[in-house]
Short mmCIF file of C-alpha atoms in Angstrom, two decimals:
data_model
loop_
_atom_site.label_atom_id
_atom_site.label_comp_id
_atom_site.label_asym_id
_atom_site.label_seq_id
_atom_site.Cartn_x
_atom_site.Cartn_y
_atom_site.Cartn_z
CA UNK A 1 -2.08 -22.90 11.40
CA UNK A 2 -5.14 -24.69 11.42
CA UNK A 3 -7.78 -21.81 12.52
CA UNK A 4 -7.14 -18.00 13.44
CA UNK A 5 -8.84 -15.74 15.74
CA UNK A 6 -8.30 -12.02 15.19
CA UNK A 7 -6.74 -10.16 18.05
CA UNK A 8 -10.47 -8.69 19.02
CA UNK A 9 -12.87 -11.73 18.53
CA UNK A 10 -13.59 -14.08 21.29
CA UNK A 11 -13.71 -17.28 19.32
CA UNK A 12 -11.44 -18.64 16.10
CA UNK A 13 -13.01 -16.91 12.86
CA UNK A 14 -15.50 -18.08 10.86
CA UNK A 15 -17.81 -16.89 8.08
CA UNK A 16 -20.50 -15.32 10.16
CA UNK A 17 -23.16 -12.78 8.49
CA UNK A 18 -20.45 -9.73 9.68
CA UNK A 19 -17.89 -10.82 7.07
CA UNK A 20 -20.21 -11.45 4.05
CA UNK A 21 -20.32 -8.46 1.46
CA UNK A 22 -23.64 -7.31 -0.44
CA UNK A 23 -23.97 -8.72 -3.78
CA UNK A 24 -22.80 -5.84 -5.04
CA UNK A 25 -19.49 -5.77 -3.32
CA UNK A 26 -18.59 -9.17 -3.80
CA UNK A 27 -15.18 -9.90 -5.87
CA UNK A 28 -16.89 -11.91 -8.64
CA UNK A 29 -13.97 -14.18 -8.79
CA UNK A 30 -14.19 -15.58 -12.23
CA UNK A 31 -14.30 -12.03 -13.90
CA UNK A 32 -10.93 -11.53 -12.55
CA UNK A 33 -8.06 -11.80 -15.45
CA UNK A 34 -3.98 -12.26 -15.24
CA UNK A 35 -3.94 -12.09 -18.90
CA UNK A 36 -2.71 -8.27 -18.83
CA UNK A 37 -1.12 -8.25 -15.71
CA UNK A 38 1.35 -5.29 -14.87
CA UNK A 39 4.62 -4.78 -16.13
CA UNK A 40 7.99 -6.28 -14.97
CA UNK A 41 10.97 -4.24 -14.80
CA UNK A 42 14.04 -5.38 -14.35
CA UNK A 43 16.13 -2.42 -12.01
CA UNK A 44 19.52 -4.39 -12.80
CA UNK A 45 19.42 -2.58 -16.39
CA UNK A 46 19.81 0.79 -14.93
CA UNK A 47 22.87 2.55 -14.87
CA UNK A 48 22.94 6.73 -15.14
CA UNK A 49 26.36 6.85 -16.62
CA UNK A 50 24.57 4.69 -19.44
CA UNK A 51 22.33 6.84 -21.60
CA UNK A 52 20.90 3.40 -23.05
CA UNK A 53 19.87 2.60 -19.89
CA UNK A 54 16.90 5.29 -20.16
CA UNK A 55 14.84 2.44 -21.33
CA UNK A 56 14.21 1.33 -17.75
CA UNK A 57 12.66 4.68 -16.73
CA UNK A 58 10.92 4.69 -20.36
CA UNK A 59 9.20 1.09 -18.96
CA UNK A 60 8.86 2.95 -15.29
CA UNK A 61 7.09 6.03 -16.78
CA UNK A 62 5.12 3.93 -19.06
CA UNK A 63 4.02 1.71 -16.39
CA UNK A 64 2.88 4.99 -13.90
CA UNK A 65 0.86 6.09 -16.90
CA UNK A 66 -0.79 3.15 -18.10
CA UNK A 67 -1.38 1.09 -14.79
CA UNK A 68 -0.02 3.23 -11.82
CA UNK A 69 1.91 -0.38 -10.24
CA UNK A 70 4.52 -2.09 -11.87
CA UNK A 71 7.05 -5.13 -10.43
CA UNK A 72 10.88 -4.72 -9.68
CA UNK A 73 13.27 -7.57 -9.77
CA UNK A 74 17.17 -6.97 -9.31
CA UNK A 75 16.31 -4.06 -7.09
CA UNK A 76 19.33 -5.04 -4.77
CA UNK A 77 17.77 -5.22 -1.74
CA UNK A 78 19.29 -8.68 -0.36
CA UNK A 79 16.64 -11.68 0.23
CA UNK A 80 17.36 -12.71 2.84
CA UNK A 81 16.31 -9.22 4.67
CA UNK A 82 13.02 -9.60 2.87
CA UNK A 83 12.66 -13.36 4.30
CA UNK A 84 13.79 -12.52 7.49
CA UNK A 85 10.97 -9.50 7.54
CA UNK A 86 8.75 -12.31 6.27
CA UNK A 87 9.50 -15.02 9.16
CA UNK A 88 8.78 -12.00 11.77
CA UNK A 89 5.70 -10.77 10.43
CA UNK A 90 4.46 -14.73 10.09
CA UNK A 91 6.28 -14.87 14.27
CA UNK A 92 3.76 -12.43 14.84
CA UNK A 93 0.41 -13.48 13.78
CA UNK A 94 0.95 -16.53 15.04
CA UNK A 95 1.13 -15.35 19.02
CA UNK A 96 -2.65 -16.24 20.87
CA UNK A 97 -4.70 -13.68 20.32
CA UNK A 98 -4.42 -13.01 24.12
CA UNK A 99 -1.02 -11.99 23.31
CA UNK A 100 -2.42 -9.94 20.30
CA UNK A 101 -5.11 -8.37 22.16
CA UNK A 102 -3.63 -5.45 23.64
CA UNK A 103 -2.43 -3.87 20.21
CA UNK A 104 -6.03 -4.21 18.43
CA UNK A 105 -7.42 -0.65 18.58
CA UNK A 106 -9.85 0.72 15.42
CA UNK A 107 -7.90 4.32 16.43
CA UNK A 108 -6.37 5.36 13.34
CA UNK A 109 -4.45 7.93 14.99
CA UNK A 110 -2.39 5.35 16.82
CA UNK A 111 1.10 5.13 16.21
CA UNK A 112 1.28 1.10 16.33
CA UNK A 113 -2.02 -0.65 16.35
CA UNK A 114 -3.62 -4.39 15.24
CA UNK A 115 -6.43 -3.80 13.18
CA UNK A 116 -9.50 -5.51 11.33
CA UNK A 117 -10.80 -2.80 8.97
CA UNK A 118 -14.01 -2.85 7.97
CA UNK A 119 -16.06 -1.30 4.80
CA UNK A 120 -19.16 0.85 5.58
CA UNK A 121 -22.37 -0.77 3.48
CA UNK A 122 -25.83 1.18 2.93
CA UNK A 123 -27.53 1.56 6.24
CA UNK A 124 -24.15 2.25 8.05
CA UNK A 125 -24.17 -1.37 8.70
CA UNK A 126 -19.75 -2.32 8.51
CA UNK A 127 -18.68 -5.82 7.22
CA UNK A 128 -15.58 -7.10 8.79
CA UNK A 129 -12.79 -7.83 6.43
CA UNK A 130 -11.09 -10.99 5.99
CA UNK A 131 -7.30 -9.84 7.64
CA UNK A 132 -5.38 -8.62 10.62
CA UNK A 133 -3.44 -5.88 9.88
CA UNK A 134 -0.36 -4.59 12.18
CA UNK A 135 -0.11 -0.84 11.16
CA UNK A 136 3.32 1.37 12.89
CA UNK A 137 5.71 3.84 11.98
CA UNK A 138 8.94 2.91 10.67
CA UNK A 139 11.30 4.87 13.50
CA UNK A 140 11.75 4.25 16.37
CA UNK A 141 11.50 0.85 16.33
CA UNK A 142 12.26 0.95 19.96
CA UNK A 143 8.97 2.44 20.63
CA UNK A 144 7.32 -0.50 18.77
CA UNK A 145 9.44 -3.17 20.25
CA UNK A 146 8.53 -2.72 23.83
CA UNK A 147 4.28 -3.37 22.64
CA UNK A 148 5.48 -6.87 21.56
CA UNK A 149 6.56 -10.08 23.31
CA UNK A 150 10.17 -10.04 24.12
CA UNK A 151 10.42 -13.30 22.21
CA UNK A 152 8.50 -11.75 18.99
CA UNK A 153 10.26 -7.82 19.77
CA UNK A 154 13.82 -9.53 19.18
CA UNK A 155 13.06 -10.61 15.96
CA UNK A 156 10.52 -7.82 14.77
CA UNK A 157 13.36 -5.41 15.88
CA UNK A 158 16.50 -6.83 13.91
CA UNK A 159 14.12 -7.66 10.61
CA UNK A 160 12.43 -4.55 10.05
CA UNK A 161 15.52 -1.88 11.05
CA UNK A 162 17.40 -3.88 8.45
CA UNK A 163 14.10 -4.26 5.80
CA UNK A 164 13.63 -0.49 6.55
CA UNK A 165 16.77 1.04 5.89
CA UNK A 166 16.70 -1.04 2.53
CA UNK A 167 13.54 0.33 1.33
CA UNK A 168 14.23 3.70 2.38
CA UNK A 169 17.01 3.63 0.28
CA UNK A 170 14.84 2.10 -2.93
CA UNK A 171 12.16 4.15 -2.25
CA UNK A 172 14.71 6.98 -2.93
CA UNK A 173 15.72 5.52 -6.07
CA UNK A 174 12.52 5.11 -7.26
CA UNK A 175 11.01 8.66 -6.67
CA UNK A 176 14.33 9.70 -8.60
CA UNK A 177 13.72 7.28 -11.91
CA UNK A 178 10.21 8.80 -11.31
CA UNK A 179 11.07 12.08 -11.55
CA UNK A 180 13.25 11.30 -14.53
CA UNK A 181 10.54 9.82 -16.76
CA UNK A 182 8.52 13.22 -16.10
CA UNK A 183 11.31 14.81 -17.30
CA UNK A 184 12.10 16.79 -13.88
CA UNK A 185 15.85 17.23 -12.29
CA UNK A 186 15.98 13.21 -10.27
CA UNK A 187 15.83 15.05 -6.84
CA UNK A 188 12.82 16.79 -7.36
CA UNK A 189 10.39 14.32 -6.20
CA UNK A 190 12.08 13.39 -3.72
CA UNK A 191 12.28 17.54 -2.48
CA UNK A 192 8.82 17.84 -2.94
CA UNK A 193 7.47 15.26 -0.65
CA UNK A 194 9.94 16.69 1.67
CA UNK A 195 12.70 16.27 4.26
CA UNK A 196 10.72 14.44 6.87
CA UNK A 197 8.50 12.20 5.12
CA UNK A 198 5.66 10.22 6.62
CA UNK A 199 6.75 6.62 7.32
CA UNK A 200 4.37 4.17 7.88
CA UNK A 201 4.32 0.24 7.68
CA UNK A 202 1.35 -2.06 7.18
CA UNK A 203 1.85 -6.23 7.56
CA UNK A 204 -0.94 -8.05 6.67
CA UNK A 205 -2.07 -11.22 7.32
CA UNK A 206 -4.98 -13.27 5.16
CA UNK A 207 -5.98 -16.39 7.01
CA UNK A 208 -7.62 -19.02 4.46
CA UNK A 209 -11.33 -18.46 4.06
CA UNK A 210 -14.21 -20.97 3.65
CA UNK A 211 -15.81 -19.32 0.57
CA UNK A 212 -13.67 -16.34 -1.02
CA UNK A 213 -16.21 -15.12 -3.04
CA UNK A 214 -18.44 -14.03 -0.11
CA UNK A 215 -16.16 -11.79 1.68
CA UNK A 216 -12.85 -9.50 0.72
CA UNK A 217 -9.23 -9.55 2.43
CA UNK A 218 -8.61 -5.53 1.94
CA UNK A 219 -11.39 -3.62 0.10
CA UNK A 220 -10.64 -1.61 -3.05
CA UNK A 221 -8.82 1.48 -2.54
CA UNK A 222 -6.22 3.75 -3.55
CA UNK A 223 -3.14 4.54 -1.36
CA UNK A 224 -3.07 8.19 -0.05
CA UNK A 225 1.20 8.44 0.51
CA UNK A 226 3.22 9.21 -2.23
CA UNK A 227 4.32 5.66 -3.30
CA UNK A 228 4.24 2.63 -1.66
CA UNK A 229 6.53 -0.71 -1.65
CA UNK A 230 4.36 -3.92 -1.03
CA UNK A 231 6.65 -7.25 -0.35
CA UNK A 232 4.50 -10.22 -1.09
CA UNK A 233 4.48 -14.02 0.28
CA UNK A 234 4.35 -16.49 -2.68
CA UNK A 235 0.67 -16.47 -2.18
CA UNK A 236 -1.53 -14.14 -4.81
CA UNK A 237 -3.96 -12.10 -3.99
CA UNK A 238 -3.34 -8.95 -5.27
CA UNK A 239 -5.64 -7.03 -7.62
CA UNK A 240 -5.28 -3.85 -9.53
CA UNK A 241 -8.14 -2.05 -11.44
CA UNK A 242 -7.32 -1.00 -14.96
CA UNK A 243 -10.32 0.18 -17.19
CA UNK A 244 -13.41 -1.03 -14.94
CA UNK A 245 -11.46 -4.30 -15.01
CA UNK A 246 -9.87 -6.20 -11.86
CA UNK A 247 -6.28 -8.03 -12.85
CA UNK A 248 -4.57 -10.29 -10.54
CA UNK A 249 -1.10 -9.73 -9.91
CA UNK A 250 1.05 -12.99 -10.01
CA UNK A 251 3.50 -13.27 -7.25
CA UNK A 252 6.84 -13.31 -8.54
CA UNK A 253 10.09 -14.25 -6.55
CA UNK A 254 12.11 -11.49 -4.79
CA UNK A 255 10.33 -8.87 -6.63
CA UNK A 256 8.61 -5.97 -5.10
CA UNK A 257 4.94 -4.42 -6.43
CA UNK A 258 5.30 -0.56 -6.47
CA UNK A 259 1.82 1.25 -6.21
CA UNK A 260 2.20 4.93 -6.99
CA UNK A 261 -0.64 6.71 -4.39
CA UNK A 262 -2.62 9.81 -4.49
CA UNK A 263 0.13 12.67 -3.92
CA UNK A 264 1.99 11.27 -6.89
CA UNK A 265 -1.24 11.74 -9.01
CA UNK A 266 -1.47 15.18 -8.31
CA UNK A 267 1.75 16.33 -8.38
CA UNK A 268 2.10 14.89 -11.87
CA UNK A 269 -1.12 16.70 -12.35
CA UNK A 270 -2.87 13.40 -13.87
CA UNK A 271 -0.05 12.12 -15.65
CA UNK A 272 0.86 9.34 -13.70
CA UNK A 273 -2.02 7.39 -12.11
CA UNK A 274 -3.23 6.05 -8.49
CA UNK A 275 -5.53 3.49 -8.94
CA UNK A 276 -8.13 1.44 -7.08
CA UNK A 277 -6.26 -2.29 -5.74
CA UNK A 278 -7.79 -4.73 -3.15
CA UNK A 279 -6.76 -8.23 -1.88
CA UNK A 280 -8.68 -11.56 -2.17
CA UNK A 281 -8.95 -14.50 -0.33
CA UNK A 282 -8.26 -17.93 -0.92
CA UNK A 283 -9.72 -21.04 0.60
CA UNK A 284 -6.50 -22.79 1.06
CA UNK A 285 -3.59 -20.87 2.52
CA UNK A 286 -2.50 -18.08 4.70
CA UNK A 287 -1.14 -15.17 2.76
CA UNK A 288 1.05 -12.90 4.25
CA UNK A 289 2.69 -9.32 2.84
CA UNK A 290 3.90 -5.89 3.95
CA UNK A 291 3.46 -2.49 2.64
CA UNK A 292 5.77 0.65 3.52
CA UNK A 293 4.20 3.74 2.76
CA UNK A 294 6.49 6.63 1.58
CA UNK A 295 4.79 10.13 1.82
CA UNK A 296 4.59 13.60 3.00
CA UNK A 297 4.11 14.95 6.15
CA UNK A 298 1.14 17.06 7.16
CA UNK A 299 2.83 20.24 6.40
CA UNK A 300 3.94 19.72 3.57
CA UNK A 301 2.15 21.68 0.85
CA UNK A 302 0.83 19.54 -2.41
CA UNK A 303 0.07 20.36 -5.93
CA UNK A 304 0.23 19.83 -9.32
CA UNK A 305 3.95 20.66 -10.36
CA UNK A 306 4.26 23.31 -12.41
CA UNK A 307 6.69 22.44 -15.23
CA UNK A 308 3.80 19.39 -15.81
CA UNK A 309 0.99 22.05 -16.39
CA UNK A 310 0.08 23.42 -19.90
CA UNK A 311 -2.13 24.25 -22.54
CA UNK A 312 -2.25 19.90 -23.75
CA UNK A 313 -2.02 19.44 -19.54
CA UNK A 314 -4.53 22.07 -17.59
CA UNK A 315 -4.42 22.31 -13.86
CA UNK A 316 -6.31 19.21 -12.54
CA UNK A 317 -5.91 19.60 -8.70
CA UNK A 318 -6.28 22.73 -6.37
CA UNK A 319 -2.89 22.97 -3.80
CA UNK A 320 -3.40 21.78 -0.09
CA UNK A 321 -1.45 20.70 2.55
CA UNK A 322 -1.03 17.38 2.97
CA UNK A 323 -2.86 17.60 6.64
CA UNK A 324 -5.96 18.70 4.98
CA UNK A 325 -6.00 15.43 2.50
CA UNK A 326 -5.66 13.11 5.55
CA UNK A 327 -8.27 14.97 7.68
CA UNK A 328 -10.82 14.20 4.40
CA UNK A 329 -9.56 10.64 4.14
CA UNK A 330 -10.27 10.12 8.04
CA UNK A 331 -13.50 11.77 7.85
CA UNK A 332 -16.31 8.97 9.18
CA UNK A 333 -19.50 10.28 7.08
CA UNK A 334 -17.06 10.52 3.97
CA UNK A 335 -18.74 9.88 0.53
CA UNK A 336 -18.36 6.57 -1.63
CA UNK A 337 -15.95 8.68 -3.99
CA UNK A 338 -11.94 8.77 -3.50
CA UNK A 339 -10.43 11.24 -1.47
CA UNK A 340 -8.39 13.11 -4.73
CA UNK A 341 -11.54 13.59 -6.24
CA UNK A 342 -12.60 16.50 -3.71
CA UNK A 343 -9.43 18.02 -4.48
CA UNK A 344 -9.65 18.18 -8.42
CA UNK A 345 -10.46 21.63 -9.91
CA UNK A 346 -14.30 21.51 -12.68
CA UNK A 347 -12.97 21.23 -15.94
CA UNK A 348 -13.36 24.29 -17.44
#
């Protein structure tokens, strides 16, 4: 692919004045580490008839405390569903963006949608960010399938119902070794986010850029699910905040990075953390990766848990429904600060 043009531009991209960041907001490059990167845990080890096995959710619990993300190998989702989800999401980007165009929509309220997102700078001035994004929900596919090119739906459609129903069944897995290492019943995460979660998907695409310190592929953020699975092309790009500093996150093979988001904070009232991540550029190659977001839906009522609060562990969250928390996240004169923190309760 020698040049892209998003799915709304009229010509191929290029580093024009819209994409370049303040100073301020730049990714200072150098001052990135992968000295301390985030733990790797091998899933393989686990086995609940195997009381020596509790190691793995010792590492899992450790990891949600210390860094919020961690890596999974030997998860036993088979790779060649996760290549085959790769191939179609690559099938995709790669259409003109005449057969793109009708899909772009800055509506965050549509169900399937191509988007460039954008971060809001002093002045209300918005600089363009460095990606295409193709945002749906994970069922039914059907209802996705007939947006696309028939020669793109085909493939879309037999990756992703396959890729889906694997990480459904991980993300179940996970929630329970989760639950585990707070030392809940392994259901009751998985009970409290509810019976009809909110599914959504995210493939992203990261053309190369001209000078990847000017400009940012995602900007920094925190997921507001409940937990989300990110499959990554052997491209990095990938940075997590620990302690004021950015790490990058290598890209290993056949592993997924789990992010724990925002509900999962405040449900383990604090314990376990959501923290800020973005994604880089990189003058050379495309990157490609998608995210499946695992969390409630709107009526489902959020709040610290209360085995998880006492006298060591005060309340640090008010209860809401989950509606409420999107509604604030959506809001367009919203405040530099994250979402959670208008939900936290003054220490006292």
């Amino acid at each position: 692919m020698n040049s892209f043009q998003l799915a709304n531009e009229s010509s191929p991209l290029s580093l024009t004045p819209n994409f370049i960041l303040p100073e301020h907001k730049r990714p200072n490059l150098s001052q990135v580490t992968s000295l301390d990167s985030i733990p790797i845990i091998d899933l393989s080890y686990y086995d609940e008839n195997n009381p020596s096995s509790l190691e793995v959710v010792h590492k899992i619990s450790k990891a949600c405390g210390e860094f919020g993300f961690f890596q999974i190998v030997n998860h036993g989702v088979p790779e060649q569903v996760c290549n085959n989800m790769m191939k179609a999401i690559t099938s995709l980007f790669e259409l003109p963006p005449e057969e793109r165009e009708h899909l772009s929509s800055t509506d965050h309220t549509k169900n399937v949608r191509l988007v460039n997102f954008c971060l809001k700078v002093e002045g209300g001035e918005k600089v363009k960010m460095w990606s295409e994004c193709f945002s749906h929900f994970w069922y039914p596919i059907d209802d996705i399938i007939h947006l696309l090119p028939e020669q793109i739906g085909t493939q879309y459609r037999e990756a992703f119902t396959d890729y889906a129903k694997e990480i459904g069944s991980l993300v179940k897995r996970l929630l329970s070794l989760i639950s585990i290492g707070l030392g809940l019943e392994e259901d009751f995460l998985l009970k409290k986010v509810g019976e009809q979660p909110r599914l959504r998907a995210q493939a992203n695409f990261y053309p190369p850029c001209p000078d990847p310190e000017l400009t940012m592929g995602l900007q920094e953020h925190t997921d507001f699910n409940a937990i989300t699975v990110l499959l990554q092309s052997e491209i990095s790009g990938l940075q997590v905040n620990k302690d004021g500093k950015w790490i990058s996150i290598p890209c290993i093979p056949n592993a997924f990075v789990i992010n724990l988001a925002d509900q999962i904070e405040v449900l383990s009232n604090g314990r376990y953390k959501s923290v800020l991540h973005r994604a880089v550029t990189n003058t050379v190659h495309p990157r490609v990766s998608m995210a499946m977001f695992y969390g409630p839906n709107p009526n489902t009522s959020i709040g610290p848990i209360q085995e998880l609060i006492d006298e060591e562990h005060p309340i640090k969250f008010r209860n809401y429904r989950f509606s409420e928390f999107v509604e604030e996240y959506y809001k367009p004169k919203r405040t530099g600060k994250m979402v959670k923190e208008n939900f936290k309760l003054e220490d006292k």
